[in-house]
Amino acid sequence: MIARSQRFLSRFPGLILGIFIARLLLELSGGLGSGLWSSLVVAIVVGIGAWSGLVLAHRPARGPLALFASWRTSPLLIYVVWPYRAPEIAGAVAILVALLWWGPAALSALREGENWVDGGLFVGALIVYSVTSAPGVLPADAGEFQLTTTLLGVAHPPGFPLYTMVGHLFTRLFPWGTPAYRLNLFSAVTAATALLFLSRATRQWARHLGAPGRLAIASSLISTLTLGTATTFWAQATIASKRPFTALFLATTLYFLSRFATARIAKEADLALVLLALSLSLGLGHHPALIFLAPFFVAYVLLLDPRLALQPRRWWRPALAGVVGLAPLAYLPIRGAMGAPMAPDNLDTVSGFLHHFLALGFRGDMFAFANFQDLPHRLALLPTLYPFQFNVVLLVLALLGFAAMLQRDYKLFVLLGGILLLHTFISITYRAPQTVEYLIPAYLPLAVAVGLSPALVASPSRRHWPGLLTVLALWGGLLNGWAHAPSFVELANDHSARRVVEPLLTSAPADALILADWRWATPLLYLQEIEGLRPDVDVRYVYPVAGRDYASVWLQRVREAPPGQSVLLTRFFEFDGYVIEPWESGFLARPSPVDAPQAPLTLSPAVFGDSLELLGHRLYGETIQPGQTSEFVLAWRMFDSSPALPSPPSLTLRLVDDEGRQWAQTDRRLVAAGRAGESVHFTRMALPLYPHLPPGLYQVLLGAYVQPPEGGFENLLTENGETSVTLTGLEVAARERRPFTLHRRNLPFENGPTLLGVDYDRSAPDVLRVYLHWRGQIPTGWQAHLDAGGYRTLLSTFAPDAGTSVPLPAIALDAYQTVSLDLAGVGRAPLRLTVTDETGTPVRAAGPWGWSVTGGWLSPASPDARFVPLGDEMAIVDVVARPAPPGETMTVDVSLVALRPLSVDVATSVRLMGPEGQWLDAHDCQPALGAVPTLKWIRGSRIVDRHPLHVPLDFTGQEVQATFLAYENFRMTPLPSMDDRFDQAPLGWCSLP
């Protein structure tokens, strides 16, 4: 009996592998049969796979067949027993098994060819970053570097002279693409070089810890994967940025420190010191903030060689190298004297040079949040900042690596742990909305800790630990890259910056003045200076003035424009005495009154209630798909002789289909309506195209109404007695991008669609909204049915005439569609989903393990489930409120998830109100207190957005409510709630202590 059990166990790995392969082949083969035939096919295929695995496992374990007899195939059991189709899980366990099986052999083959390993790492990273590189001109700092580096100008403090010179040389030597694209590729080169030096540093330290060659190679690969796949490092490696250059000098500094630690003779140690000093001084000349890390470099050197402090004769060579490394700083005063583009006027003076290089204008921002009031909120960001970069496998291994490092090599812990902790503190207390970028130097020691974790745990009593941690770390790094890669592939085709600024510049009136914020000033100047577009237009950056409201600075610049000169703005403001007319992606500031629109509009004259005249409209946007927003500009004015209205009128936009059914609506009150006959006014309205909107042709209707004192609404009728006029037709195409979901499923229905995911929302009391995400095709006349009752069995049947139903819009193959259903009074009961065809017949689906069933079970919704999409940019997925008594500050943490990689700058706002809707407080900021701007988000990025809110001292209520709003930070365009039940997302009620 025992012998028989042992024989079966010896063949069990083959059984697992056979069933796994059979299941993959079955799932990849596509469609299902029907009923008993489908179930029979599943049983036969899996049976053949199991039999083949057992037979092959019984044969001698040679060559590839040895895989069937190896217990290293055991992770495949996870997917074998997983009841539902999940390609991401199948891929993850397959990668893990591949690493377990072929990883050790591959590392053994590489241990004698370290130079080949380094070359492969560099080339591989360069290919990845080059393929995902941004295609052209970019906004903000990236646009500035594309401009100043191409023209040998001077960038913002501290100037970055070495980056400018080397980058300029690269643009001269690299013959392909525009200068903007070449600078983006330059970041790919510098990032790949930084990974190369980090890899070599990790390998040196692994050997210093006694790791054999194979383990040292593995450590270098792990650290490279960890840093190279980090969200922000990858992002900066694909755009014109100084961050990869900063990472390069820190990586080279760490490498020469590792060389010093492993030096066998004094001559090697002294050479390492010289190169260390040169690397550090070059880094300081690039970015002086690295000086904060220098004490840890010095401490590590002295801990390794305490006698160095007493040997001044060994100091002069490093000191000389340090002076030589500062030589590129001469570029700043020289180019300043030559009048280089964007150089300050006094850069060629000592005071001007020091002010620029030391960034003294930003000294008030350093440690601005290092106080008892702000620091707790900044520390609360840490659970967001690091998971934003690394998955849980890498973070756990980083903690393990630092813990083992403290025990095995406290000197190395002082160096790497000190860099990580100090730079994290500096970054989170710095007042600037780019914390994830400033943290990049902290990511390097974390990556080294992950890479060294296998070497640090090695001991005679733990012989298998290094190999296990090596596989886990490589697996974690590969999964990190796998999760992030699709977003960067998508961003590599993003031309949004050019689509924003080029129409604004090319359509500007002759000799116009464009006042721009930093984000859009740099690409506008690039198009002018490098590409020669519209040299007659004057583009000016509106810089903030300390102690003044930013809007007042803009108003002053508008008033300073010569009479008759057209003034365009890249940011939306409302100024007294001016009419702000939308103009492409910007705005035309015109002295009031205005008698006619100047920007091209579609004429759509209409009169509402003998009071309000519509002059024209414009629709922004190209391809319109469900989940997006259509922005309309409306030009209107009030008549001089208009009858008295009980309230300022409101405009309403409605989206209706050819049968007159309304699918979406948005309203806007006209606050300027009291100035009858004075001027033409312009109103922007964002019409949400809800995710469940079926593809097809629609009409956009415009109406107007007032609100009488007694309540309700009173329509303002047109001259024909109608309540609305038709503005335009709108064709809504099927979704092309796979919808994001928190709960993935892969449930295919016979000859029909596949359910890709489900999301739940309980924002409305006692109502569960269920979002079902589908991939086509969906034939005409099909419906989805949900039922929340009954006994749950995996293979049970279901009567489709119970519960809630929703039509499934007809879409083509590989198109996507979301539908939503509302269920009342549903707790944590599991939901049963079925699909019926045009005749009402239930359609069979691939149930657990591919078994043919009628419908399928969905996971139950949690009591606090949230999923409120905001535009097609983000969704609210969780809310945590920490109430405070009146007179104190409460916090509301809103968890947001990115629905796609973002290239827009979005601000968020939480409004606090009392039980009767009275206004208590509001807090607006870029997400996570400005630490993680949306420009840094990729698909699936999850951010905890904290909002401190003051509860007034005189508030006597017991409960407060909060709502959430997001809007584009420059044009102030709202990201409408994609839930048709409310305009602003409710965050719920909380009781005050």
Tab-separated table of C-alpha atoms in Angstrom, residues 73-461:
chain	number	residue	atom	x	y	z
A	73	THR	CA	5.630	21.841	-11.473
A	74	SER	CA	3.544	21.930	-8.261
A	75	PRO	CA	2.621	25.666	-8.540
A	76	LEU	CA	0.589	24.699	-11.600
A	77	LEU	CA	-1.819	23.046	-9.166
A	78	ILE	CA	-3.033	26.561	-8.281
A	79	TYR	CA	-4.555	26.974	-11.720
A	80	VAL	CA	-5.578	23.340	-12.027
A	81	VAL	CA	-7.900	23.704	-9.027
A	82	TRP	CA	-8.896	27.307	-9.866
A	83	PRO	CA	-12.514	26.956	-10.973
A	84	TYR	CA	-12.735	29.779	-13.508
A	85	ARG	CA	-10.807	30.917	-16.538
A	86	ALA	CA	-8.105	33.356	-15.462
A	87	PRO	CA	-5.336	33.886	-18.059
A	88	GLU	CA	-3.424	36.190	-15.704
A	89	ILE	CA	-3.218	33.475	-13.023
A	90	ALA	CA	-2.261	30.833	-15.577
A	91	GLY	CA	0.490	33.073	-16.911
A	92	ALA	CA	1.793	33.919	-13.428
A	93	VAL	CA	2.106	30.296	-12.314
A	94	ALA	CA	3.621	29.309	-15.658
A	95	ILE	CA	6.306	31.981	-15.233
A	96	LEU	CA	6.971	30.750	-11.699
A	97	VAL	CA	7.379	27.150	-12.858
A	98	ALA	CA	9.654	28.248	-15.704
A	99	LEU	CA	11.859	30.082	-13.202
A	100	LEU	CA	11.908	27.083	-10.856
A	101	TRP	CA	12.832	24.733	-13.675
A	102	TRP	CA	15.172	26.676	-15.966
A	103	GLY	CA	16.295	29.540	-13.724
A	104	PRO	CA	19.130	27.764	-11.881
A	105	ALA	CA	20.557	26.318	-15.104
A	106	ALA	CA	20.433	29.688	-16.834
A	107	LEU	CA	22.171	31.417	-13.934
A	108	SER	CA	24.860	28.738	-13.860
A	109	ALA	CA	25.518	29.266	-17.552
A	110	LEU	CA	25.810	33.022	-17.022
A	111	ARG	CA	28.140	33.061	-14.037
A	112	GLU	CA	31.246	32.839	-16.212
A	113	GLY	CA	30.108	35.599	-18.561
A	114	GLU	CA	29.390	38.607	-16.384
A	115	ASN	CA	30.208	41.061	-19.135
A	116	TRP	CA	27.638	39.366	-21.335
A	117	VAL	CA	25.134	39.631	-18.496
A	118	ASP	CA	25.819	43.354	-18.146
A	119	GLY	CA	25.577	43.875	-21.876
A	120	GLY	CA	22.343	41.932	-22.053
A	121	LEU	CA	20.830	43.922	-19.188
A	122	PHE	CA	21.763	47.216	-20.805
A	123	VAL	CA	20.506	46.261	-24.263
A	124	GLY	CA	17.326	44.723	-22.887
A	125	ALA	CA	16.498	47.781	-20.795
A	126	LEU	CA	17.341	50.095	-23.686
A	127	ILE	CA	15.036	48.187	-26.032
A	128	VAL	CA	12.155	48.225	-23.541
A	129	TYR	CA	12.487	51.926	-22.796
A	130	SER	CA	13.031	52.858	-26.443
A	131	VAL	CA	9.969	50.943	-27.605
A	132	THR	CA	7.834	52.652	-24.943
A	133	SER	CA	9.422	56.079	-25.361
A	134	ALA	CA	7.152	59.109	-25.736
A	135	PRO	CA	6.779	60.015	-29.424
A	136	GLY	CA	7.373	63.754	-29.375
A	137	VAL	CA	6.928	67.078	-27.638
A	138	LEU	CA	5.865	66.971	-23.990
A	139	PRO	CA	4.532	69.461	-21.433
A	140	ALA	CA	6.035	71.022	-18.282
A	141	ASP	CA	9.619	70.120	-17.312
A	142	ALA	CA	9.971	67.575	-20.121
A	143	GLY	CA	9.089	70.237	-22.685
A	144	GLU	CA	11.558	72.608	-21.073
A	145	PHE	CA	14.389	70.090	-21.378
A	146	GLN	CA	13.461	69.398	-24.991
A	147	LEU	CA	13.773	73.128	-25.639
A	148	THR	CA	16.797	74.123	-23.545
A	149	THR	CA	18.873	71.042	-24.354
A	150	THR	CA	18.321	71.430	-28.084
A	151	LEU	CA	19.241	75.146	-28.000
A	152	LEU	CA	21.941	74.868	-25.304
A	153	GLY	CA	19.832	77.023	-23.036
A	154	VAL	CA	19.542	77.058	-19.253
A	155	ALA	CA	16.864	75.023	-17.518
A	156	HIS	CA	15.123	75.921	-14.276
A	157	PRO	CA	17.201	75.812	-11.064
A	158	PRO	CA	19.636	74.235	-10.487
A	159	GLY	CA	20.229	74.425	-14.245
A	160	PHE	CA	21.368	70.843	-14.989
A	161	PRO	CA	24.392	71.881	-17.069
A	162	LEU	CA	25.901	68.419	-17.594
A	163	TYR	CA	22.532	66.982	-18.651
A	164	THR	CA	22.120	69.868	-21.090
A	165	MET	CA	25.529	69.423	-22.699
A	166	VAL	CA	25.474	65.636	-22.958
A	167	GLY	CA	21.836	65.654	-24.099
A	168	HIS	CA	22.633	68.238	-26.764
A	169	LEU	CA	25.496	66.094	-28.013
A	170	PHE	CA	23.140	63.105	-28.162
A	171	THR	CA	20.629	65.042	-30.282
A	172	ARG	CA	23.458	65.929	-32.669
A	173	LEU	CA	24.747	62.361	-32.968
A	174	PHE	CA	21.408	60.544	-33.094
A	175	PRO	CA	20.041	61.067	-36.616
A	176	TRP	CA	16.408	59.932	-36.324
A	177	GLY	CA	13.288	61.764	-35.267
A	178	THR	CA	12.647	65.239	-33.939
A	179	PRO	CA	14.840	66.803	-31.238
A	180	ALA	CA	12.002	66.199	-28.763
A	181	TYR	CA	11.951	62.480	-29.561
A	182	ARG	CA	15.753	62.272	-29.370
A	183	LEU	CA	15.698	63.747	-25.866
A	184	ASN	CA	13.114	61.171	-24.861
A	185	LEU	CA	15.433	58.442	-26.142
A	186	PHE	CA	18.328	60.026	-24.284
A	187	SER	CA	16.487	59.294	-21.048
A	188	ALA	CA	16.157	55.664	-22.154
A	189	VAL	CA	19.937	55.490	-22.594
A	190	THR	CA	20.714	57.093	-19.228
A	191	ALA	CA	18.139	54.932	-17.422
A	192	ALA	CA	19.558	51.750	-18.953
A	193	THR	CA	23.066	52.859	-17.941
A	194	ALA	CA	21.878	53.500	-14.389
A	195	LEU	CA	20.483	49.964	-14.246
A	196	LEU	CA	23.800	48.629	-15.493
A	197	PHE	CA	25.763	50.257	-12.665
A	198	LEU	CA	23.159	49.285	-10.082
A	199	SER	CA	23.411	45.692	-11.270
A	200	ARG	CA	27.179	45.696	-10.914
A	201	ALA	CA	26.982	47.281	-7.449
A	202	THR	CA	24.532	44.642	-6.264
A	203	ARG	CA	26.719	41.857	-7.627
A	204	GLN	CA	29.780	43.248	-5.862
A	205	TRP	CA	27.966	43.429	-2.524
A	206	ALA	CA	26.532	39.927	-3.004
A	207	ARG	CA	30.076	38.579	-3.384
A	208	HIS	CA	31.152	40.627	-0.383
A	209	LEU	CA	28.480	38.733	1.561
A	210	GLY	CA	29.943	35.420	0.396
A	211	ALA	CA	27.441	34.603	-2.356
A	212	PRO	CA	28.687	32.216	-5.062
A	213	GLY	CA	28.832	33.359	-8.670
A	214	ARG	CA	25.399	32.098	-9.636
A	215	LEU	CA	23.725	33.802	-6.673
A	216	ALA	CA	25.611	37.036	-7.289
A	217	ILE	CA	24.394	37.073	-10.894
A	218	ALA	CA	20.860	36.474	-9.660
A	219	SER	CA	21.146	39.366	-7.211
A	220	SER	CA	22.147	41.747	-9.998
A	221	LEU	CA	19.260	40.608	-12.194
A	222	ILE	CA	16.779	41.034	-9.341
A	223	SER	CA	17.848	44.576	-8.481
A	224	THR	CA	17.665	45.549	-12.155
A	225	LEU	CA	14.165	44.134	-12.541
A	226	THR	CA	13.002	45.766	-9.317
A	227	LEU	CA	14.116	49.274	-10.211
A	228	GLY	CA	13.624	48.980	-13.954
A	229	THR	CA	9.954	48.017	-13.671
A	230	ALA	CA	9.069	50.607	-10.997
A	231	THR	CA	6.244	52.793	-12.290
A	232	THR	CA	7.906	56.186	-11.974
A	233	PHE	CA	11.400	55.050	-13.015
A	234	TRP	CA	9.967	53.500	-16.180
A	235	ALA	CA	7.914	56.626	-16.844
A	236	GLN	CA	10.920	58.931	-16.461
A	237	ALA	CA	12.998	56.652	-18.690
A	238	THR	CA	10.633	57.352	-21.584
A	239	ILE	CA	10.434	61.168	-21.465
A	240	ALA	CA	12.950	64.000	-21.491
A	241	SER	CA	13.796	64.109	-17.794
A	242	LYS	CA	16.682	64.828	-15.458
A	243	ARG	CA	15.600	61.996	-13.109
A	244	PRO	CA	17.386	59.153	-14.954
A	245	PHE	CA	20.553	61.264	-14.891
A	246	THR	CA	20.179	61.652	-11.108
A	247	ALA	CA	19.639	57.911	-10.776
A	248	LEU	CA	22.708	57.295	-12.944
A	249	PHE	CA	25.032	59.269	-10.675
A	250	LEU	CA	23.616	57.663	-7.543
A	251	ALA	CA	24.011	54.229	-9.147
A	252	THR	CA	27.623	54.927	-10.102
A	253	THR	CA	28.303	56.233	-6.593
A	254	LEU	CA	26.884	53.028	-5.104
A	255	TYR	CA	28.941	50.998	-7.539
A	256	PHE	CA	32.205	52.654	-6.528
A	257	LEU	CA	31.266	52.218	-2.878
A	258	SER	CA	30.835	48.502	-3.556
A	259	ARG	CA	34.218	48.500	-5.285
A	260	PHE	CA	35.727	50.113	-2.218
A	261	ALA	CA	34.097	47.498	0.024
A	262	THR	CA	35.469	44.600	-2.040
A	263	ALA	CA	38.930	46.069	-2.756
A	264	ARG	CA	41.664	43.539	-2.030
A	265	ILE	CA	44.593	45.930	-1.938
A	266	ALA	CA	45.049	49.579	-0.988
A	267	LYS	CA	45.591	50.651	-4.585
A	268	GLU	CA	42.172	49.324	-5.599
A	269	ALA	CA	40.549	51.033	-2.621
A	270	ASP	CA	42.194	54.380	-3.416
A	271	LEU	CA	41.120	54.177	-7.061
A	272	ALA	CA	37.566	53.429	-5.930
A	273	LEU	CA	37.698	56.528	-3.696
A	274	VAL	CA	38.807	58.726	-6.587
A	275	LEU	CA	36.060	57.443	-8.862
A	276	LEU	CA	33.577	57.752	-6.003
A	277	ALA	CA	34.471	61.405	-5.483
A	278	LEU	CA	34.266	62.110	-9.214
A	279	SER	CA	30.869	60.425	-9.500
A	280	LEU	CA	29.495	62.229	-6.461
A	281	SER	CA	30.730	65.650	-7.607
A	282	LEU	CA	29.273	65.130	-11.078
A	283	GLY	CA	26.020	64.167	-9.401
A	284	LEU	CA	26.105	67.248	-7.164
A	285	GLY	CA	26.732	69.429	-10.207
A	286	HIS	CA	23.682	67.884	-11.790
A	287	HIS	CA	21.431	68.066	-8.723
A	288	PRO	CA	22.762	69.519	-5.434
A	289	ALA	CA	20.097	67.640	-3.421
A	290	LEU	CA	22.391	64.601	-3.494
A	291	ILE	CA	24.449	66.386	-0.831
A	292	PHE	CA	21.936	65.162	1.746
A	293	LEU	CA	23.021	61.593	1.020
A	294	ALA	CA	26.756	62.313	1.201
A	295	PRO	CA	27.009	61.742	4.990
A	296	PHE	CA	25.962	58.121	4.478
A	297	PHE	CA	28.596	57.665	1.768
A	298	VAL	CA	31.268	59.050	4.098
A	299	ALA	CA	29.978	57.004	7.042
A	300	TYR	CA	30.101	53.782	5.029
A	301	VAL	CA	33.639	54.456	3.837
A	302	LEU	CA	34.827	55.203	7.379
A	303	LEU	CA	33.052	52.169	8.814
A	304	LEU	CA	34.885	50.022	6.284
A	305	ASP	CA	38.251	51.761	6.773
A	306	PRO	CA	38.387	53.834	9.995
A	307	ARG	CA	42.091	54.576	9.427
A	308	LEU	CA	41.237	56.643	6.352
A	309	ALA	CA	40.299	59.580	8.592
A	310	LEU	CA	43.855	59.596	9.958
A	311	GLN	CA	45.571	59.350	6.555
A	312	PRO	CA	45.362	62.795	4.898
A	313	ARG	CA	47.732	61.718	2.141
A	314	ARG	CA	44.927	59.575	0.730
A	315	TRP	CA	42.538	62.524	0.568
A	316	TRP	CA	44.028	64.751	-2.095
A	317	ARG	CA	43.295	62.584	-5.121
A	318	PRO	CA	39.564	62.219	-4.295
A	319	ALA	CA	39.456	65.937	-3.486
A	320	LEU	CA	40.986	66.793	-6.865
A	321	ALA	CA	38.552	64.452	-8.621
A	322	GLY	CA	35.701	66.179	-6.794
A	323	VAL	CA	36.843	69.569	-8.049
A	324	VAL	CA	37.145	68.254	-11.611
A	325	GLY	CA	33.639	66.840	-11.375
A	326	LEU	CA	32.265	70.324	-10.703
A	327	ALA	CA	33.754	71.730	-13.924
A	328	PRO	CA	30.468	71.445	-15.907
A	329	LEU	CA	29.053	74.170	-13.659
A	330	ALA	CA	31.057	76.684	-15.675
A	331	TYR	CA	28.467	76.199	-18.396
A	332	LEU	CA	25.913	78.240	-16.434
A	333	PRO	CA	27.711	81.606	-16.189
A	334	ILE	CA	29.235	81.216	-19.655
A	335	ARG	CA	25.895	80.605	-21.339
A	336	GLY	CA	24.275	83.182	-19.115
A	337	ALA	CA	26.713	85.816	-20.408
A	338	MET	CA	25.907	84.716	-23.960
A	339	GLY	CA	22.181	85.254	-23.446
A	340	ALA	CA	21.216	81.605	-23.768
A	341	PRO	CA	17.502	80.783	-24.051
A	342	MET	CA	15.663	80.869	-20.710
A	343	ALA	CA	18.803	81.946	-18.827
A	344	PRO	CA	18.287	84.438	-15.959
A	345	ASP	CA	19.650	87.916	-16.586
A	346	ASN	CA	22.271	87.820	-13.832
A	347	LEU	CA	23.451	84.237	-14.234
A	348	ASP	CA	26.963	85.434	-15.105
A	349	THR	CA	27.345	87.052	-11.668
A	350	VAL	CA	28.397	85.217	-8.500
A	351	SER	CA	25.158	85.982	-6.704
A	352	GLY	CA	23.047	85.096	-9.723
A	353	PHE	CA	24.939	81.848	-10.275
A	354	LEU	CA	24.589	80.768	-6.649
A	355	HIS	CA	20.930	81.738	-6.552
A	356	HIS	CA	20.212	79.631	-9.626
A	357	PHE	CA	22.435	76.629	-8.943
A	358	LEU	CA	21.461	76.335	-5.267
A	359	ALA	CA	17.792	76.888	-6.156
A	360	LEU	CA	17.482	79.507	-3.433
A	361	GLY	CA	14.143	80.555	-4.841
A	362	PHE	CA	12.749	77.198	-3.653
A	363	ARG	CA	14.357	77.194	-0.222
A	364	GLY	CA	11.006	77.821	1.457
A	365	ASP	CA	9.709	74.539	-0.015
A	366	MET	CA	12.410	72.362	1.533
A	367	PHE	CA	11.096	70.652	4.702
A	368	ALA	CA	7.930	72.774	4.392
A	369	PHE	CA	5.837	69.892	5.764
A	370	ALA	CA	8.294	68.900	8.512
A	371	ASN	CA	6.035	70.142	11.289
A	372	PHE	CA	3.664	68.559	13.778
A	373	GLN	CA	0.587	69.665	11.857
A	374	ASP	CA	1.492	68.414	8.374
A	375	LEU	CA	3.908	65.547	9.008
A	376	PRO	CA	1.275	62.991	10.136
A	377	HIS	CA	-0.626	63.552	6.895
A	378	ARG	CA	2.577	63.191	4.859
A	379	LEU	CA	3.576	59.990	6.654
A	380	ALA	CA	0.128	58.605	5.865
A	381	LEU	CA	1.125	58.786	2.187
A	382	LEU	CA	3.766	56.055	2.519
A	383	PRO	CA	1.324	53.134	2.075
A	384	THR	CA	0.445	54.752	-1.257
A	385	LEU	CA	3.866	55.872	-2.505
A	386	TYR	CA	5.781	52.592	-2.477
A	387	PRO	CA	2.974	50.217	-3.590
A	388	PHE	CA	2.503	52.684	-6.446
A	389	GLN	CA	5.929	51.499	-7.677
A	390	PHE	CA	6.321	47.877	-6.567
A	391	ASN	CA	4.069	44.862	-6.076
A	392	VAL	CA	3.669	43.148	-2.731
A	393	VAL	CA	6.239	40.427	-3.511
A	394	LEU	CA	9.011	42.966	-4.031
A	395	LEU	CA	8.023	45.039	-0.990
A	396	VAL	CA	8.020	42.000	1.295
A	397	LEU	CA	11.424	40.936	-0.023
A	398	ALA	CA	12.728	44.490	0.516
A	399	LEU	CA	11.684	44.345	4.189
A	400	LEU	CA	13.258	40.904	4.511
A	401	GLY	CA	16.426	42.146	2.827
A	402	PHE	CA	16.832	45.126	5.154
A	403	ALA	CA	16.091	42.996	8.235
A	404	ALA	CA	18.699	40.431	7.219
A	405	MET	CA	21.127	43.204	6.260
A	406	LEU	CA	20.920	44.696	9.741
A	407	GLN	CA	21.940	41.325	11.134
A	408	ARG	CA	24.551	40.323	8.540
A	409	ASP	CA	26.171	43.633	7.539
A	410	TYR	CA	25.165	46.620	9.647
A	411	LYS	CA	27.591	48.851	7.734
A	412	LEU	CA	25.733	48.253	4.499
A	413	PHE	CA	22.466	48.787	6.367
A	414	VAL	CA	23.677	52.206	7.524
A	415	LEU	CA	24.375	53.131	3.902
A	416	LEU	CA	21.313	51.775	2.140
A	417	GLY	CA	18.825	52.128	4.978
A	418	GLY	CA	20.040	55.638	5.694
A	419	ILE	CA	19.631	56.706	2.065
A	420	LEU	CA	16.137	55.206	1.914
A	421	LEU	CA	14.894	56.739	5.164
A	422	LEU	CA	16.448	60.189	4.787
A	423	HIS	CA	15.494	60.678	1.169
A	424	THR	CA	11.964	59.480	1.861
A	425	PHE	CA	11.684	62.041	4.663
A	426	ILE	CA	13.080	64.818	2.460
A	427	SER	CA	10.722	63.953	-0.382
A	428	ILE	CA	7.504	63.741	1.602
A	429	THR	CA	8.223	67.007	3.422
A	430	TYR	CA	9.128	68.919	0.251
A	431	ARG	CA	6.384	71.219	-1.002
A	432	ALA	CA	6.032	70.206	-4.639
A	433	PRO	CA	3.480	68.006	-6.423
A	434	GLN	CA	5.928	65.377	-7.676
A	435	THR	CA	6.813	63.327	-4.619
A	436	VAL	CA	6.950	60.058	-6.555
A	437	GLU	CA	9.624	61.590	-8.799
A	438	TYR	CA	11.651	63.059	-5.953
A	439	LEU	CA	11.647	59.612	-4.346
A	440	ILE	CA	13.590	57.988	-7.204
A	441	PRO	CA	16.935	58.043	-5.307
A	442	ALA	CA	15.176	56.104	-2.530
A	443	TYR	CA	14.118	53.398	-4.974
A	444	LEU	CA	17.739	52.426	-5.676
A	445	PRO	CA	18.653	51.179	-2.164
A	446	LEU	CA	15.293	49.415	-1.992
A	447	ALA	CA	16.090	47.609	-5.258
A	448	VAL	CA	19.512	46.629	-3.919
A	449	ALA	CA	17.900	45.257	-0.744
A	450	VAL	CA	15.552	43.116	-2.829
A	451	GLY	CA	18.452	41.923	-4.959
A	452	LEU	CA	20.599	41.023	-1.954
A	453	SER	CA	17.834	39.251	-0.026
A	454	PRO	CA	18.795	35.751	-1.306
A	455	ALA	CA	22.468	36.317	-0.436
A	456	LEU	CA	21.641	37.791	2.968
A	457	VAL	CA	19.598	34.794	4.137
A	458	ALA	CA	22.131	32.210	2.964
A	459	SER	CA	23.488	29.950	5.704
A	460	PRO	CA	24.340	26.255	6.147
A	461	SER	CA	21.071	25.715	8.004
